[in-house]
Amino acid sequence: MTSQLIPEEELTAIRGQFPILERTVRGGKPLVYLDSGATSQSPEAVITAEGDFYRTVNAAVHRGAHQLSEAATDAYEAARATISGFIGGEADEIVFTKNATEALNLVAYAFSNAGFDGALDGVDPELAERLRIGPGDEIVITPMEHHANLVPWQELARRTGATLRWCEITDDGRIDLDSMRATVGEKTKIVAFSHVSNVLGTINPVDEISAIAREVGAWVVLDACQSVPHMPVDVRELDVDFLAFSGHKMLGPTGIGVLWAKNTTLNAMPPFLTGGSMIEIVRLEGSTYAPAPQRFEAGTPNAAQAIGLAAACDYLDALGMANVFAHEQDLITYALEGFEARPWTTVLGPLDAASRTGAVAFTVDEVHPHDVGQIVDDAGVAIRTGHHCAWPLHRRLKAVASSRISFNVYSTREDIDAFFAALDRVPSIFGLEV
C-alpha cells in the first residue's frame, strides 16, 4: 500500500470544496470541526450529485416504464456498482439500508427469521443449518462495540434462546486475542466486532479474529463504520461474511447505509422487511421474494442518497484511500503528542498512532467531559462528549464518559492547534494543578 501525505496546497484546495467549513459559530468564530467520527462533512461534489438527482431524474426506482423512471433506476444501480467497487465487492453483493445500524439489524433479524418453518425452503441444508440460531448456540462480541453492534445481538439471543458471550479487552484498548480464542468454541455461531473502535480508534486485527471464527465455522460480522471512511478496505482480503458501514461518516449523505455479503449468502437469508419492490410473485395466499439485493430493499429506496454516497466514493477514490489514511495518521501522531504534553489529560486506547485511526478519546482529571466540550465549543471547536454509544466500553475503562476528537480528509494540524488552545483553558477554569 503506497501512500503519501497530502501536500499543504492540495489540503487547502480540499477544504475549499467543503462549504460548511466557511461558516462561523459562537459569535463569529471560525468553525473548527473535529467531530467527523459522528458525522463527516460533505464536499460540493456530493451535495451537487444528490441535488442533481432531484433536479433531473427524480422518479420511482424500479417501478416505472417511463423514461424518467428508467433514468432514475439506471442512476441508482450505477451507484450500487460504484459503492460496491469502492470496497472490492460486486454490485449484487451490497444492500442499501438507511444506516449501518439498520444493516446490522438486518443481519440479526435474518438469523432470527431463519428459525421459522419454511423460511429456508430450497436453501442448501448445510448453509441452512448455519443460518439457524437457537438454544445452545452462542454469539460472541467484544466490550468495545458501538451499541449498533451490541444491542441487535442481545435481541437475537433473547428471541432465539442463544447465549451472548464476550471476550476481554486489554487495558490499552485492544481485543485480547487469547481471550477471544478462549471465548469462541464449538457452540459459537456468530462472531461480531468492529474493524475500528469508534471511541478508541483501535484498528482490530480482522484476519486473526476471522481465523479464530473460521476454525469453528462461525459467521463473521464486521462493523466497518470507522474503517471504510479512513483506510483502504477490500472485502475479499478481509475474509468476513457481513460488513456494514454508513454514508454520513464518509463524506456522504445521511439516510444511507450499506450491508455487504456474498450474493449466495444474501439469497439464502430470509428478508427483514417485506412489501413492495422486494417481491417476485404475490398472491393472496402467499408471496415469493426477489433475488438479492432487491429482496432486502422493501419500499421506495433512498435513491438520491445512494447517488450521493457514490459521489463520495468517487471523491475518496480520486484522493486515494492510502493517502487519506496517511494524512490521518499524521494527525493522530500530532494529537497524541499534544496530549502527552498535557499530563492532566488521559488518552483512552493505544498510545501509538500505528495502532489506531480516525479518532482520539480522552478524559481530563476531575472534569466532566460535558464541561470540557462546552469550553472548547465556546471557542468554535466542535468535538464529541459522552459515551459515544459505547457504555460497556467506558465501564471497562473505568471512565464516566469521555471527550473525543475525530478527523477526516479536510482536518488539519491547525484544527488540532485550535482545539488544544481551547482545551488549555480547562485547568484555569477548574483550578487543576498543571
CSV table of C-alpha atoms in Angstrom, one decimal:
chain,number,residue,atom,x,y,z
A,1,MET,CA,0.0,0.0,0.0
A,2,THR,CA,1.8,3.1,-1.3
A,3,SER,CA,0.8,6.4,0.1
A,4,GLN,CA,1.9,10.0,0.6
A,5,LEU,CA,0.9,12.8,2.8
A,6,ILE,CA,-1.5,15.2,1.2
A,7,PRO,CA,0.5,18.4,0.3
A,8,GLU,CA,-0.4,21.6,2.0
A,9,GLU,CA,-1.6,23.3,-1.1
A,10,GLU,CA,-3.8,20.3,-2.0
A,11,LEU,CA,-5.2,20.2,1.5
A,12,THR,CA,-6.2,23.9,1.2
A,13,ALA,CA,-7.9,23.1,-2.0
A,14,ILE,CA,-9.7,20.2,-0.5
A,15,ARG,CA,-11.0,22.3,2.4
A,16,GLY,CA,-12.3,24.8,-0.1
A,17,GLN,CA,-14.6,22.1,-1.5
A,18,PHE,CA,-16.5,21.7,1.8
A,19,PRO,CA,-18.9,24.7,2.0
A,20,ILE,CA,-19.7,24.3,5.7
A,21,LEU,CA,-16.1,24.9,6.7
A,22,GLU,CA,-16.6,28.5,5.6
A,23,ARG,CA,-19.2,29.2,8.3
A,24,THR,CA,-18.7,30.8,11.7
A,25,VAL,CA,-20.2,29.8,15.0
A,26,ARG,CA,-20.5,31.1,18.6
A,27,GLY,CA,-20.4,34.8,17.8
A,28,GLY,CA,-18.4,34.8,14.6
A,29,LYS,CA,-15.7,32.3,15.5
A,30,PRO,CA,-14.4,30.2,12.6
A,31,LEU,CA,-15.8,26.6,12.7
A,32,VAL,CA,-13.2,24.0,13.7
A,33,TYR,CA,-14.9,20.7,13.1
A,34,LEU,CA,-13.4,17.7,14.9
A,35,ASP,CA,-16.5,15.5,15.2
A,36,SER,CA,-16.2,13.6,11.9
A,37,GLY,CA,-16.5,10.3,13.7
A,38,ALA,CA,-20.1,11.1,14.4
A,39,THR,CA,-20.9,12.7,11.1
A,40,SER,CA,-18.5,13.9,8.5
A,41,GLN,CA,-19.0,16.9,6.3
A,42,SER,CA,-19.8,16.6,2.5
A,43,PRO,CA,-17.9,18.2,-0.4
A,44,GLU,CA,-19.7,20.2,-3.1
A,45,ALA,CA,-19.4,17.2,-5.4
A,46,VAL,CA,-21.6,15.1,-3.1
A,47,ILE,CA,-24.1,17.9,-2.5
A,48,THR,CA,-24.4,18.5,-6.2
A,49,ALA,CA,-24.8,14.8,-7.1
A,50,GLU,CA,-27.7,14.4,-4.6
A,51,GLY,CA,-29.3,17.7,-5.7
A,52,ASP,CA,-28.9,16.8,-9.4
A,53,PHE,CA,-30.9,13.6,-8.9
A,54,TYR,CA,-33.9,15.7,-7.7
A,55,ARG,CA,-33.4,18.3,-10.4
A,56,THR,CA,-33.1,15.9,-13.4
A,57,VAL,CA,-34.2,12.3,-12.8
A,58,ASN,CA,-36.4,12.2,-9.7
A,59,ALA,CA,-38.8,9.3,-10.2
A,60,ALA,CA,-39.7,5.9,-8.7
A,61,VAL,CA,-36.8,3.5,-8.9
A,62,HIS,CA,-37.6,0.0,-10.3
A,63,ARG,CA,-41.3,0.9,-10.6
A,64,GLY,CA,-42.0,2.7,-13.8
A,65,ALA,CA,-41.7,2.2,-17.6
A,66,HIS,CA,-41.4,5.8,-18.5
A,67,GLN,CA,-38.0,7.5,-19.4
A,68,LEU,CA,-37.6,9.3,-16.1
A,69,SER,CA,-38.1,6.2,-14.1
A,70,GLU,CA,-35.6,4.3,-16.3
A,71,ALA,CA,-33.1,7.1,-15.8
A,72,ALA,CA,-33.6,7.0,-12.0
A,73,THR,CA,-33.2,3.3,-11.9
A,74,ASP,CA,-30.0,3.4,-14.0
A,75,ALA,CA,-28.5,6.0,-11.8
A,76,TYR,CA,-29.4,4.1,-8.6
A,77,GLU,CA,-27.9,0.8,-9.9
A,78,ALA,CA,-24.8,2.7,-11.2
A,79,ALA,CA,-24.4,4.0,-7.7
A,80,ARG,CA,-24.6,0.4,-6.3
A,81,ALA,CA,-21.8,-0.6,-8.7
A,82,THR,CA,-19.6,2.3,-7.7
A,83,ILE,CA,-20.1,1.8,-4.0
A,84,SER,CA,-19.5,-2.0,-4.2
A,85,GLY,CA,-16.4,-1.4,-6.2
A,86,PHE,CA,-15.1,1.0,-3.6
A,87,ILE,CA,-14.8,-1.9,-1.1
A,88,GLY,CA,-13.8,-4.5,-3.6
A,89,GLY,CA,-17.2,-6.2,-4.0
A,90,GLU,CA,-19.7,-6.9,-6.7
A,91,ALA,CA,-22.9,-4.9,-7.4
A,92,ASP,CA,-25.2,-7.8,-6.4
A,93,GLU,CA,-23.4,-8.1,-3.0
A,94,ILE,CA,-24.5,-4.8,-1.4
A,95,VAL,CA,-27.8,-3.9,0.1
A,96,PHE,CA,-28.8,-0.3,0.7
A,97,THR,CA,-30.2,0.5,4.2
A,98,LYS,CA,-30.8,3.8,5.9
A,99,ASN,CA,-27.7,3.4,8.1
A,100,ALA,CA,-25.2,0.8,9.4
A,101,THR,CA,-27.5,0.3,12.4
A,102,GLU,CA,-30.2,-1.0,10.1
A,103,ALA,CA,-27.7,-3.1,8.2
A,104,LEU,CA,-26.6,-4.9,11.3
A,105,ASN,CA,-30.2,-5.3,12.5
A,106,LEU,CA,-31.0,-6.8,9.0
A,107,VAL,CA,-28.4,-9.5,9.6
A,108,ALA,CA,-29.6,-10.2,13.2
A,109,TYR,CA,-33.3,-10.4,12.1
A,110,ALA,CA,-32.4,-12.6,9.2
A,111,PHE,CA,-30.8,-15.1,11.6
A,112,SER,CA,-33.9,-14.8,13.8
A,113,ASN,CA,-36.3,-15.3,10.9
A,114,ALA,CA,-34.4,-18.3,9.7
A,115,GLY,CA,-35.8,-20.4,12.5
A,116,PHE,CA,-39.4,-20.1,11.3
A,117,ASP,CA,-41.0,-23.0,9.3
A,118,GLY,CA,-40.4,-22.7,5.6
A,119,ALA,CA,-38.1,-19.7,5.9
A,120,LEU,CA,-35.2,-21.6,4.4
A,121,ASP,CA,-37.0,-23.8,1.9
A,122,GLY,CA,-34.8,-24.5,-1.1
A,123,VAL,CA,-31.6,-23.5,0.8
A,124,ASP,CA,-28.7,-25.9,0.8
A,125,PRO,CA,-29.1,-27.9,4.1
A,126,GLU,CA,-25.6,-27.2,5.3
A,127,LEU,CA,-26.0,-23.5,4.8
A,128,ALA,CA,-29.5,-23.5,6.3
A,129,GLU,CA,-28.1,-25.2,9.4
A,130,ARG,CA,-25.5,-22.4,9.8
A,131,LEU,CA,-28.2,-19.8,9.5
A,132,ARG,CA,-30.4,-21.2,12.2
A,133,ILE,CA,-29.7,-19.9,15.7
A,134,GLY,CA,-31.3,-21.4,18.8
A,135,PRO,CA,-30.8,-22.6,22.3
A,136,GLY,CA,-27.3,-23.9,22.9
A,137,ASP,CA,-25.8,-21.7,20.2
A,138,GLU,CA,-23.5,-18.8,21.2
A,139,ILE,CA,-22.9,-15.3,19.8
A,140,VAL,CA,-19.6,-13.7,20.6
A,141,ILE,CA,-19.0,-9.9,20.7
A,142,THR,CA,-16.4,-7.6,22.3
A,143,PRO,CA,-16.7,-4.9,25.0
A,144,MET,CA,-15.7,-2.2,22.6
A,145,GLU,CA,-18.7,-2.4,20.4
A,146,HIS,CA,-20.9,0.5,19.4
A,147,HIS,CA,-24.4,-0.1,20.6
A,148,ALA,CA,-25.4,-0.8,17.0
A,149,ASN,CA,-23.2,-3.9,17.0
A,150,LEU,CA,-24.3,-5.0,20.5
A,151,VAL,CA,-28.0,-4.5,21.1
A,152,PRO,CA,-29.1,-6.4,17.9
A,153,TRP,CA,-27.1,-9.4,19.1
A,154,GLN,CA,-28.6,-9.1,22.6
A,155,GLU,CA,-32.0,-9.1,21.0
A,156,LEU,CA,-31.2,-12.1,18.7
A,157,ALA,CA,-30.1,-14.0,21.8
A,158,ARG,CA,-33.3,-13.1,23.6
A,159,ARG,CA,-35.5,-14.1,20.6
A,160,THR,CA,-33.8,-17.4,19.9
A,161,GLY,CA,-32.6,-18.6,23.2
A,162,ALA,CA,-28.9,-18.4,22.2
A,163,THR,CA,-26.3,-17.2,24.6
A,164,LEU,CA,-24.4,-13.9,24.2
A,165,ARG,CA,-20.8,-14.1,25.2
A,166,TRP,CA,-17.9,-11.6,25.0
A,167,CYS,CA,-14.1,-11.7,25.1
A,168,GLU,CA,-12.0,-9.3,27.1
A,169,ILE,CA,-10.0,-6.3,26.0
A,170,THR,CA,-6.7,-5.1,27.3
A,171,ASP,CA,-6.2,-2.0,29.5
A,172,ASP,CA,-4.9,-0.1,26.5
A,173,GLY,CA,-8.0,-0.8,24.4
A,174,ARG,CA,-7.1,-3.8,22.2
A,175,ILE,CA,-9.1,-7.0,21.8
A,176,ASP,CA,-7.4,-9.7,23.9
A,177,LEU,CA,-6.8,-12.4,21.3
A,178,ASP,CA,-6.1,-15.1,23.9
A,179,SER,CA,-9.5,-14.2,25.5
A,180,MET,CA,-11.1,-14.3,22.1
A,181,ARG,CA,-9.7,-17.8,21.5
A,182,ALA,CA,-11.0,-19.0,24.9
A,183,THR,CA,-14.4,-17.5,24.3
A,184,VAL,CA,-15.0,-18.8,20.7
A,185,GLY,CA,-15.9,-22.5,20.8
A,186,GLU,CA,-17.8,-25.3,19.0
A,187,LYS,CA,-21.1,-23.6,20.1
A,188,THR,CA,-20.2,-20.3,18.5
A,189,LYS,CA,-22.4,-19.4,15.5
A,190,ILE,CA,-21.6,-15.7,15.1
A,191,VAL,CA,-18.6,-13.5,15.9
A,192,ALA,CA,-19.3,-9.8,15.6
A,193,PHE,CA,-16.8,-7.0,16.2
A,194,SER,CA,-15.7,-3.6,14.9
A,195,HIS,CA,-12.9,-3.0,12.5
A,196,VAL,CA,-12.0,0.2,14.2
A,197,SER,CA,-13.4,1.3,17.6
A,198,ASN,CA,-15.4,4.5,17.4
A,199,VAL,CA,-14.1,5.5,20.8
A,200,LEU,CA,-10.5,4.3,20.9
A,201,GLY,CA,-9.6,4.4,17.2
A,202,THR,CA,-8.1,0.9,17.7
A,203,ILE,CA,-7.6,-0.9,14.4
A,204,ASN,CA,-8.5,-4.5,15.2
A,205,PRO,CA,-6.8,-7.5,13.6
A,206,VAL,CA,-9.6,-8.7,11.4
A,207,ASP,CA,-7.5,-11.5,9.9
A,208,GLU,CA,-6.6,-13.1,13.2
A,209,ILE,CA,-10.1,-12.8,14.6
A,210,SER,CA,-11.7,-14.1,11.5
A,211,ALA,CA,-9.3,-17.1,11.6
A,212,ILE,CA,-10.5,-17.9,15.1
A,213,ALA,CA,-14.1,-17.8,14.0
A,214,ARG,CA,-13.4,-19.9,10.9
A,215,GLU,CA,-11.9,-22.7,12.9
A,216,VAL,CA,-15.4,-23.4,14.3
A,217,GLY,CA,-17.4,-22.4,11.3
A,218,ALA,CA,-18.9,-19.2,12.8
A,219,TRP,CA,-20.2,-16.3,10.8
A,220,VAL,CA,-18.0,-13.2,10.9
A,221,VAL,CA,-19.9,-9.8,11.1
A,222,LEU,CA,-17.8,-6.7,10.8
A,223,ASP,CA,-18.8,-3.2,11.8
A,224,ALA,CA,-16.7,-1.1,9.3
A,225,CYS,CA,-18.3,2.3,10.0
A,226,GLN,CA,-15.0,3.7,11.3
A,227,SER,CA,-12.7,1.9,8.8
A,228,VAL,CA,-14.2,2.4,5.3
A,229,PRO,CA,-14.0,6.2,5.6
A,230,HIS,CA,-10.4,6.3,6.8
A,231,MET,CA,-8.4,3.5,5.2
A,232,PRO,CA,-8.4,1.1,2.3
A,233,VAL,CA,-10.9,-1.7,2.8
A,234,ASP,CA,-11.2,-4.7,0.5
A,235,VAL,CA,-13.9,-7.2,1.4
A,236,ARG,CA,-12.0,-10.0,-0.4
A,237,GLU,CA,-8.9,-9.5,1.6
A,238,LEU,CA,-10.8,-9.2,4.9
A,239,ASP,CA,-12.5,-12.6,4.5
A,240,VAL,CA,-15.6,-11.7,6.5
A,241,ASP,CA,-19.2,-12.7,5.9
A,242,PHE,CA,-21.0,-9.5,6.6
A,243,LEU,CA,-19.7,-5.9,6.6
A,244,ALA,CA,-21.7,-2.7,7.4
A,245,PHE,CA,-20.9,1.0,7.0
A,246,SER,CA,-22.7,4.4,6.8
A,247,GLY,CA,-22.6,7.1,4.2
A,248,HIS,CA,-22.7,10.0,6.7
A,249,LYS,CA,-19.4,9.1,8.2
A,250,MET,CA,-17.6,9.0,4.8
A,251,LEU,CA,-18.4,12.4,3.3
A,252,GLY,CA,-21.8,11.1,2.0
A,253,PRO,CA,-25.4,12.0,2.8
A,254,THR,CA,-27.4,10.9,5.9
A,255,GLY,CA,-30.0,8.3,5.4
A,256,ILE,CA,-27.9,5.8,3.5
A,257,GLY,CA,-26.1,2.7,4.8
A,258,VAL,CA,-24.6,-0.4,3.2
A,259,LEU,CA,-24.6,-4.1,4.1
A,260,TRP,CA,-22.1,-6.2,2.1
A,261,ALA,CA,-22.3,-10.0,1.9
A,262,LYS,CA,-21.7,-12.6,-0.8
A,263,ASN,CA,-24.6,-12.9,-3.1
A,264,THR,CA,-25.0,-16.6,-2.3
A,265,THR,CA,-25.3,-15.8,1.4
A,266,LEU,CA,-27.9,-13.0,0.8
A,267,ASN,CA,-30.0,-15.2,-1.4
A,268,ALA,CA,-30.2,-17.8,1.3
A,269,MET,CA,-31.3,-15.3,4.0
A,270,PRO,CA,-35.0,-14.7,4.7
A,271,PRO,CA,-36.0,-11.0,4.4
A,272,PHE,CA,-36.0,-8.4,7.1
A,273,LEU,CA,-38.7,-6.0,5.8
A,274,THR,CA,-41.4,-7.0,3.4
A,275,GLY,CA,-43.7,-5.2,1.0
A,276,GLY,CA,-43.3,-3.6,-2.4
A,277,SER,CA,-40.2,-3.9,-4.6
A,278,MET,CA,-38.7,-6.9,-2.8
A,279,ILE,CA,-41.2,-9.4,-4.2
A,280,GLU,CA,-41.2,-11.8,-7.1
A,281,ILE,CA,-44.8,-13.1,-7.2
A,282,VAL,CA,-47.6,-12.1,-4.8
A,283,ARG,CA,-50.9,-14.0,-4.3
A,284,LEU,CA,-53.4,-13.6,-1.5
A,285,GLU,CA,-52.2,-16.9,-0.1
A,286,GLY,CA,-48.6,-16.0,0.0
A,287,SER,CA,-45.6,-14.4,-1.8
A,288,THR,CA,-42.2,-15.3,-3.2
A,289,TYR,CA,-39.2,-12.9,-2.9
A,290,ALA,CA,-36.9,-11.3,-5.5
A,291,PRO,CA,-33.3,-12.3,-5.6
A,292,ALA,CA,-30.8,-10.3,-3.5
A,293,PRO,CA,-30.1,-7.5,-3.1
A,294,GLN,CA,-33.7,-6.4,-4.0
A,295,ARG,CA,-35.2,-8.8,-1.5
A,296,PHE,CA,-33.8,-6.6,1.3
A,297,GLU,CA,-34.8,-3.3,-0.1
A,298,ALA,CA,-38.6,-3.1,0.5
A,299,GLY,CA,-40.4,0.1,-0.3
A,300,THR,CA,-39.2,3.2,-2.1
A,301,PRO,CA,-35.4,3.2,-1.9
A,302,ASN,CA,-33.2,6.1,-0.8
A,303,ALA,CA,-32.1,6.7,-4.4
A,304,ALA,CA,-30.8,10.2,-4.1
A,305,GLN,CA,-28.7,9.3,-1.0
A,306,ALA,CA,-27.2,6.3,-2.8
A,307,ILE,CA,-26.2,8.5,-5.6
A,308,GLY,CA,-24.7,11.0,-3.1
A,309,LEU,CA,-22.7,8.2,-1.5
A,310,ALA,CA,-21.4,7.0,-4.8
A,311,ALA,CA,-20.2,10.6,-5.4
A,312,ALA,CA,-18.4,10.4,-2.0
A,313,CYS,CA,-16.8,7.1,-3.1
A,314,ASP,CA,-15.6,8.7,-6.3
A,315,TYR,CA,-14.2,11.7,-4.3
A,316,LEU,CA,-12.3,9.5,-1.9
A,317,ASP,CA,-11.1,7.2,-4.8
A,318,ALA,CA,-9.6,10.2,-6.5
A,319,LEU,CA,-7.7,11.2,-3.4
A,320,GLY,CA,-6.6,7.6,-2.8
A,321,MET,CA,-7.6,5.9,0.4
A,322,ALA,CA,-3.9,5.1,1.2
A,323,ASN,CA,-3.3,8.9,1.1
A,324,VAL,CA,-6.3,9.6,3.3
A,325,PHE,CA,-5.0,7.0,5.8
A,326,ALA,CA,-1.5,8.6,5.8
A,327,HIS,CA,-3.0,12.1,6.3
A,328,GLU,CA,-5.0,10.9,9.3
A,329,GLN,CA,-2.0,9.0,10.7
A,330,ASP,CA,-0.1,12.3,10.7
A,331,LEU,CA,-3.0,14.0,12.6
A,332,ILE,CA,-3.2,11.1,15.1
A,333,THR,CA,0.5,11.4,15.8
A,334,TYR,CA,0.3,15.1,16.2
A,335,ALA,CA,-2.7,14.9,18.5
A,336,LEU,CA,-1.1,12.2,20.7
A,337,GLU,CA,2.0,14.4,21.1
A,338,GLY,CA,-0.2,17.2,22.2
A,339,PHE,CA,-2.0,15.1,24.8
A,340,GLU,CA,1.4,13.8,26.1
A,341,ALA,CA,2.4,17.3,26.8
A,342,ARG,CA,-0.7,17.8,28.9
A,343,PRO,CA,-0.4,15.3,31.8
A,344,TRP,CA,-3.7,16.4,33.2
A,345,THR,CA,-5.4,14.5,30.3
A,346,THR,CA,-5.6,10.8,29.8
A,347,VAL,CA,-5.9,9.2,26.3
A,348,LEU,CA,-8.1,6.2,26.0
A,349,GLY,CA,-6.8,3.4,23.8
A,350,PRO,CA,-3.4,2.7,22.2
A,351,LEU,CA,-0.8,5.4,22.5
A,352,ASP,CA,0.9,4.5,19.2
A,353,ALA,CA,-0.5,6.1,16.1
A,354,ALA,CA,0.1,3.0,14.0
A,355,SER,CA,-2.5,1.1,16.0
A,356,ARG,CA,-5.3,3.5,15.5
A,357,THR,CA,-7.0,5.8,13.1
A,358,GLY,CA,-9.8,8.4,12.9
A,359,ALA,CA,-10.3,9.4,16.5
A,360,VAL,CA,-8.7,10.1,19.9
A,361,ALA,CA,-10.9,9.9,23.0
A,362,PHE,CA,-9.6,11.4,26.3
A,363,THR,CA,-10.5,12.4,29.8
A,364,VAL,CA,-9.5,15.4,31.9
A,365,ASP,CA,-8.6,15.0,35.5
A,366,GLU,CA,-11.6,15.7,37.7
A,367,VAL,CA,-13.6,17.5,35.0
A,368,HIS,CA,-16.7,16.0,33.4
A,369,PRO,CA,-16.4,15.6,29.6
A,370,HIS,CA,-19.5,17.6,29.0
A,371,ASP,CA,-17.8,20.6,30.7
A,372,VAL,CA,-14.8,20.1,28.5
A,373,GLY,CA,-17.0,20.0,25.4
A,374,GLN,CA,-18.7,23.2,26.4
A,375,ILE,CA,-15.4,25.1,26.9
A,376,VAL,CA,-14.0,24.1,23.6
A,377,ASP,CA,-17.3,24.7,21.9
A,378,ASP,CA,-17.2,28.3,23.2
A,379,ALA,CA,-14.1,28.7,21.1
A,380,GLY,CA,-15.8,27.4,18.0
A,381,VAL,CA,-14.3,23.9,18.2
A,382,ALA,CA,-16.8,21.0,17.7
A,383,ILE,CA,-16.0,17.8,19.5
A,384,ARG,CA,-18.0,14.9,20.8
A,385,THR,CA,-18.6,14.2,24.5
A,386,GLY,CA,-20.4,11.4,26.3
A,387,HIS,CA,-20.4,7.6,26.0
A,388,HIS,CA,-20.3,7.7,22.1
A,389,CYS,CA,-22.9,4.9,22.1
A,390,ALA,CA,-20.4,2.6,23.9
A,391,TRP,CA,-21.4,2.4,27.6
A,392,PRO,CA,-19.8,-1.0,28.3
A,393,LEU,CA,-16.5,0.1,26.9
A,394,HIS,CA,-16.4,3.1,29.2
A,395,ARG,CA,-17.3,1.0,32.2
A,396,ARG,CA,-14.5,-1.4,31.3
A,397,LEU,CA,-12.0,1.5,31.1
A,398,LYS,CA,-13.5,3.0,34.4
A,399,ALA,CA,-14.4,6.2,32.6
A,400,VAL,CA,-17.7,8.0,33.4
A,401,ALA,CA,-17.6,9.3,29.9
A,402,SER,CA,-15.0,10.8,27.5
A,403,SER,CA,-14.4,13.6,25.1
A,404,ARG,CA,-13.4,12.7,21.5
A,405,ILE,CA,-11.7,14.5,18.6
A,406,SER,CA,-12.1,12.8,15.3
A,407,PHE,CA,-10.8,13.6,11.8
A,408,ASN,CA,-11.4,13.3,8.1
A,409,VAL,CA,-9.6,14.3,5.0
A,410,TYR,CA,-10.3,18.0,5.5
A,411,SER,CA,-8.9,18.1,9.0
A,412,THR,CA,-5.6,19.9,9.6
A,413,ARG,CA,-2.9,20.3,12.2
A,414,GLU,CA,-4.2,23.9,12.6
A,415,ASP,CA,-7.5,22.4,13.7
A,416,ILE,CA,-5.7,20.4,16.4
A,417,ASP,CA,-3.8,23.5,17.5
A,418,ALA,CA,-7.1,25.4,17.8
A,419,PHE,CA,-8.5,22.5,19.9
A,420,PHE,CA,-5.6,22.5,22.3
A,421,ALA,CA,-5.7,26.3,22.6
A,422,ALA,CA,-9.3,25.9,23.7
A,423,LEU,CA,-8.6,22.9,25.9
A,424,ASP,CA,-5.8,24.7,27.7
A,425,ARG,CA,-8.4,27.0,29.3
A,426,VAL,CA,-9.8,24.0,31.3
A,427,PRO,CA,-7.1,23.8,34.1
A,428,SER,CA,-7.5,27.5,35.0
A,429,ILE,CA,-11.3,27.4,34.9
A,430,PHE,CA,-11.5,24.3,37.1
A,431,GLY,CA,-8.4,25.0,39.3
A,432,LEU,CA,-6.4,22.0,38.1
A,433,GLU,CA,-2.7,21.7,39.1
A,434,VAL,CA,-0.6,21.6,35.9
